[in-house]
XYZ file of C-alpha atoms in Angstrom:
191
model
C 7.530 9.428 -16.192
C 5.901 12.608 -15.321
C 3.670 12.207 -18.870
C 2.638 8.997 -17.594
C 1.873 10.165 -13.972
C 0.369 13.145 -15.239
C -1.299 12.537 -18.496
C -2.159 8.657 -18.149
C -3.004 8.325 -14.400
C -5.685 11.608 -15.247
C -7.686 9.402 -18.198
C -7.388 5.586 -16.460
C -8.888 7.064 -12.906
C -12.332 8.619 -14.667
C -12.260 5.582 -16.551
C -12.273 3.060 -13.516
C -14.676 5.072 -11.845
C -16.903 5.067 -14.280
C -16.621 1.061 -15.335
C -17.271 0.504 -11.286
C -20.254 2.356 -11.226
C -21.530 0.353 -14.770
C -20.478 -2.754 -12.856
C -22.170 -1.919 -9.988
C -25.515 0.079 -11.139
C -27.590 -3.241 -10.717
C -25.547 -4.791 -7.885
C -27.903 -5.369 -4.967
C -24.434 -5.791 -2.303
C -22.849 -2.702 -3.331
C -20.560 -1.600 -0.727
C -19.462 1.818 -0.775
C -16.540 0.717 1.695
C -15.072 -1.748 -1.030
C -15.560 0.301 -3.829
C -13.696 3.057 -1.907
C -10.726 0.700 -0.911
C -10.983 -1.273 -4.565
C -9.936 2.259 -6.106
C -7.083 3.091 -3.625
C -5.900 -0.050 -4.912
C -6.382 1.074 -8.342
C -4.441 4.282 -7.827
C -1.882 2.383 -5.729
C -1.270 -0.127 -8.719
C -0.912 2.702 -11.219
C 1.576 4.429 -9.013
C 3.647 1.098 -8.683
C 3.479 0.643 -12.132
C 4.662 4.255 -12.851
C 7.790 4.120 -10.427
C 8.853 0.648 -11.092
C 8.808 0.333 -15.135
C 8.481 4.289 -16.586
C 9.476 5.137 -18.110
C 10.084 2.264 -20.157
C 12.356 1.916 -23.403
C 14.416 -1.320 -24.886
C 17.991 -1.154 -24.174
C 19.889 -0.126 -26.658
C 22.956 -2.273 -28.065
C 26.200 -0.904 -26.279
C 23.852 -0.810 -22.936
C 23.829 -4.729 -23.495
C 27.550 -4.426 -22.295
C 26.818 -2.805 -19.029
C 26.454 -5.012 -16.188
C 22.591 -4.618 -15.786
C 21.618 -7.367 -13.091
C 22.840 -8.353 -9.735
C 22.231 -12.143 -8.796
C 24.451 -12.163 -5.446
C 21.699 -11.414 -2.140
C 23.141 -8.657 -0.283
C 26.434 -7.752 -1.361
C 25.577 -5.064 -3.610
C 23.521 -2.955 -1.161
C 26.231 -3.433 1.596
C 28.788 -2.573 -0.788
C 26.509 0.625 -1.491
C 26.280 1.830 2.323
C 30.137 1.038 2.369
C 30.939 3.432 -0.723
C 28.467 5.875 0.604
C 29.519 6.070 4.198
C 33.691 5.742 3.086
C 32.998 8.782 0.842
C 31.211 10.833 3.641
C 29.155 12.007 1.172
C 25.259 12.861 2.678
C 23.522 12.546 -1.193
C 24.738 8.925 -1.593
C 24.146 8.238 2.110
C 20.366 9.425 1.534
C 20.156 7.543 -1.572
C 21.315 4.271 0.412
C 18.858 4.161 3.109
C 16.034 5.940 0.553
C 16.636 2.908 -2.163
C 16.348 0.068 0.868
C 13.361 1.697 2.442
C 11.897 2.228 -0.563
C 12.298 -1.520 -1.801
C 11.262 -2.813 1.959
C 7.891 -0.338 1.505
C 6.910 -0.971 -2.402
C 4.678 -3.930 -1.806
C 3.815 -3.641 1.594
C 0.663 -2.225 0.459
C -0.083 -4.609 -2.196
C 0.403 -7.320 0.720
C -2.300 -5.111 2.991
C -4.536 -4.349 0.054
C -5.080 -8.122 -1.359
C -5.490 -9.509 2.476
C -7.829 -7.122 2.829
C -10.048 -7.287 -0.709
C -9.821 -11.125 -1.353
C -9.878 -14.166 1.261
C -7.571 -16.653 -0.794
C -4.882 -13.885 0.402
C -5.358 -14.633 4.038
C -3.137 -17.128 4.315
C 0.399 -16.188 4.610
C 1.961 -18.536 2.277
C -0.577 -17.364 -1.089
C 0.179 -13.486 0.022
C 3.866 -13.682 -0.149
C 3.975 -15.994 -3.072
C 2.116 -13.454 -4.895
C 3.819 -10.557 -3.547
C 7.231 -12.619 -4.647
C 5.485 -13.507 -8.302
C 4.987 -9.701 -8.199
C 8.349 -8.369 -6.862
C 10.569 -11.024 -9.115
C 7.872 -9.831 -12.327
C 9.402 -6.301 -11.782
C 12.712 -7.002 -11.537
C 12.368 -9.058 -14.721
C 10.808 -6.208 -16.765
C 13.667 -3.898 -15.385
C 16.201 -6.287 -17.149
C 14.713 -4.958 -20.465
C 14.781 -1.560 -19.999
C 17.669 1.021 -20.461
C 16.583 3.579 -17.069
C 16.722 0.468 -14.644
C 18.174 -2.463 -13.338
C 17.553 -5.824 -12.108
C 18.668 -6.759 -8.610
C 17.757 -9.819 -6.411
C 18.164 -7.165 -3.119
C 15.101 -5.371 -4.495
C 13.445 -8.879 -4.769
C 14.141 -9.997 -1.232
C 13.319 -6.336 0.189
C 9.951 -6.254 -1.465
C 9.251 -9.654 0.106
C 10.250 -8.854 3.280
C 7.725 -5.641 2.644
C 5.214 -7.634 1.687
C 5.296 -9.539 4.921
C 5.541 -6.614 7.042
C 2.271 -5.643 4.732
C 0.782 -9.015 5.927
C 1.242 -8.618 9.176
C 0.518 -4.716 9.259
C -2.946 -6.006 7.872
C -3.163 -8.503 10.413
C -2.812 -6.052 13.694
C -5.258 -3.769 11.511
C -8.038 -6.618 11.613
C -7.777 -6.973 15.563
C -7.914 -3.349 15.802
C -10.974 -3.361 13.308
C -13.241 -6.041 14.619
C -12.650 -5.136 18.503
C -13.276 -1.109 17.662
C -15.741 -1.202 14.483
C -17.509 -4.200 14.069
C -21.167 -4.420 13.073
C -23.375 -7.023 11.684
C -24.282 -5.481 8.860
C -23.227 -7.519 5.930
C -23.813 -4.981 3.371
C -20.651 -3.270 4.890
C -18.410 -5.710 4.183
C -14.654 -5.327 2.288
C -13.729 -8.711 2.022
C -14.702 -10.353 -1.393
């Protein structure tokens, strides 16, 4: 994982730049704005791709026998604050509320970000549906790989991130167009 922060995440950024600037060279409604956003997407992507799926090797056979995937909503992350409070140990207690928060904050960015960029993701219902498509693609992945596993918690807290992401975006759009609006269409995000 650190190659792939490190090593990959140093050669894709240059390159992105520089395809954005070929894209845009003749572009007569360049926004710097966008651009600027667009690549904090980019990076943001990259990073979610880095944490969720690297490092990323096949299972091998006698991991097949390891119960890999939790179907049942809820019971394994109560059943994790149970073990960790029971034991009194602080490590697993930190790694309870870090593994919830970090499922319920994982998308909520991609849920700002895509509201932001692109209309169609305005409306609640094609947000979260992507942000689910997203979430449940993940967890799918995960299933295949030997460092993870695949749990319909991390599913339902990435959703529920994504809508706090939705809504986050939505009180950031009042804020935005009572503060900092213009009329100067050349400044505009929204694709």
């Amino acid at each position: 994982m650190i190659w792939f922060n490190n090593g990959i995440l140093m050669l894709i950024i240059p390159i992105w730049i520089l395809i954005r600037i070929f894209i845009n060279i003749k572009n007569k409604n360049f926004s710097f704005k966008r651009e600027f956003i667009l690549s904090i997407f980019f990076i943001y992507i990259l990073l979610l791709i880095s944490k969720t799926l690297f490092p990323f090797t096949i299972r091998s056979e006698n991991y097949w026998n390891r119960r890999a995937i939790n179907l049942t909503p809820a019971i394994e992350t109560i059943k994790m604050f149970n073990d960790a409070f029971s034991g009194g140990r602080n490590y697993m207690i930190k790694f309870a509320f870090i593994n919830v928060l970090g499922n319920l904050i994982l998308l909520t960015p991609l849920s700002f970000f895509i509201t932001l960029l692109w209309k169609r993701f305005r409306s609640f219902k094609h947000n979260i549906l992507f942000c689910f498509i997203i979430s449940f693609s993940i967890e799918f992945l995960q299933f295949f790989t030997d460092m993870r596993t695949t749990d319909i918690d991390d599913v339902i807290l990435n959703t529920i991130g994504a809508i706090i992401g939705f809504y986050i975006f939505k009180l950031f759009e009042k804020l935005y167009l009572r503060f900092f609006t213009k009329d100067n269409n050349k400044d505009k995000i929204v694709a």
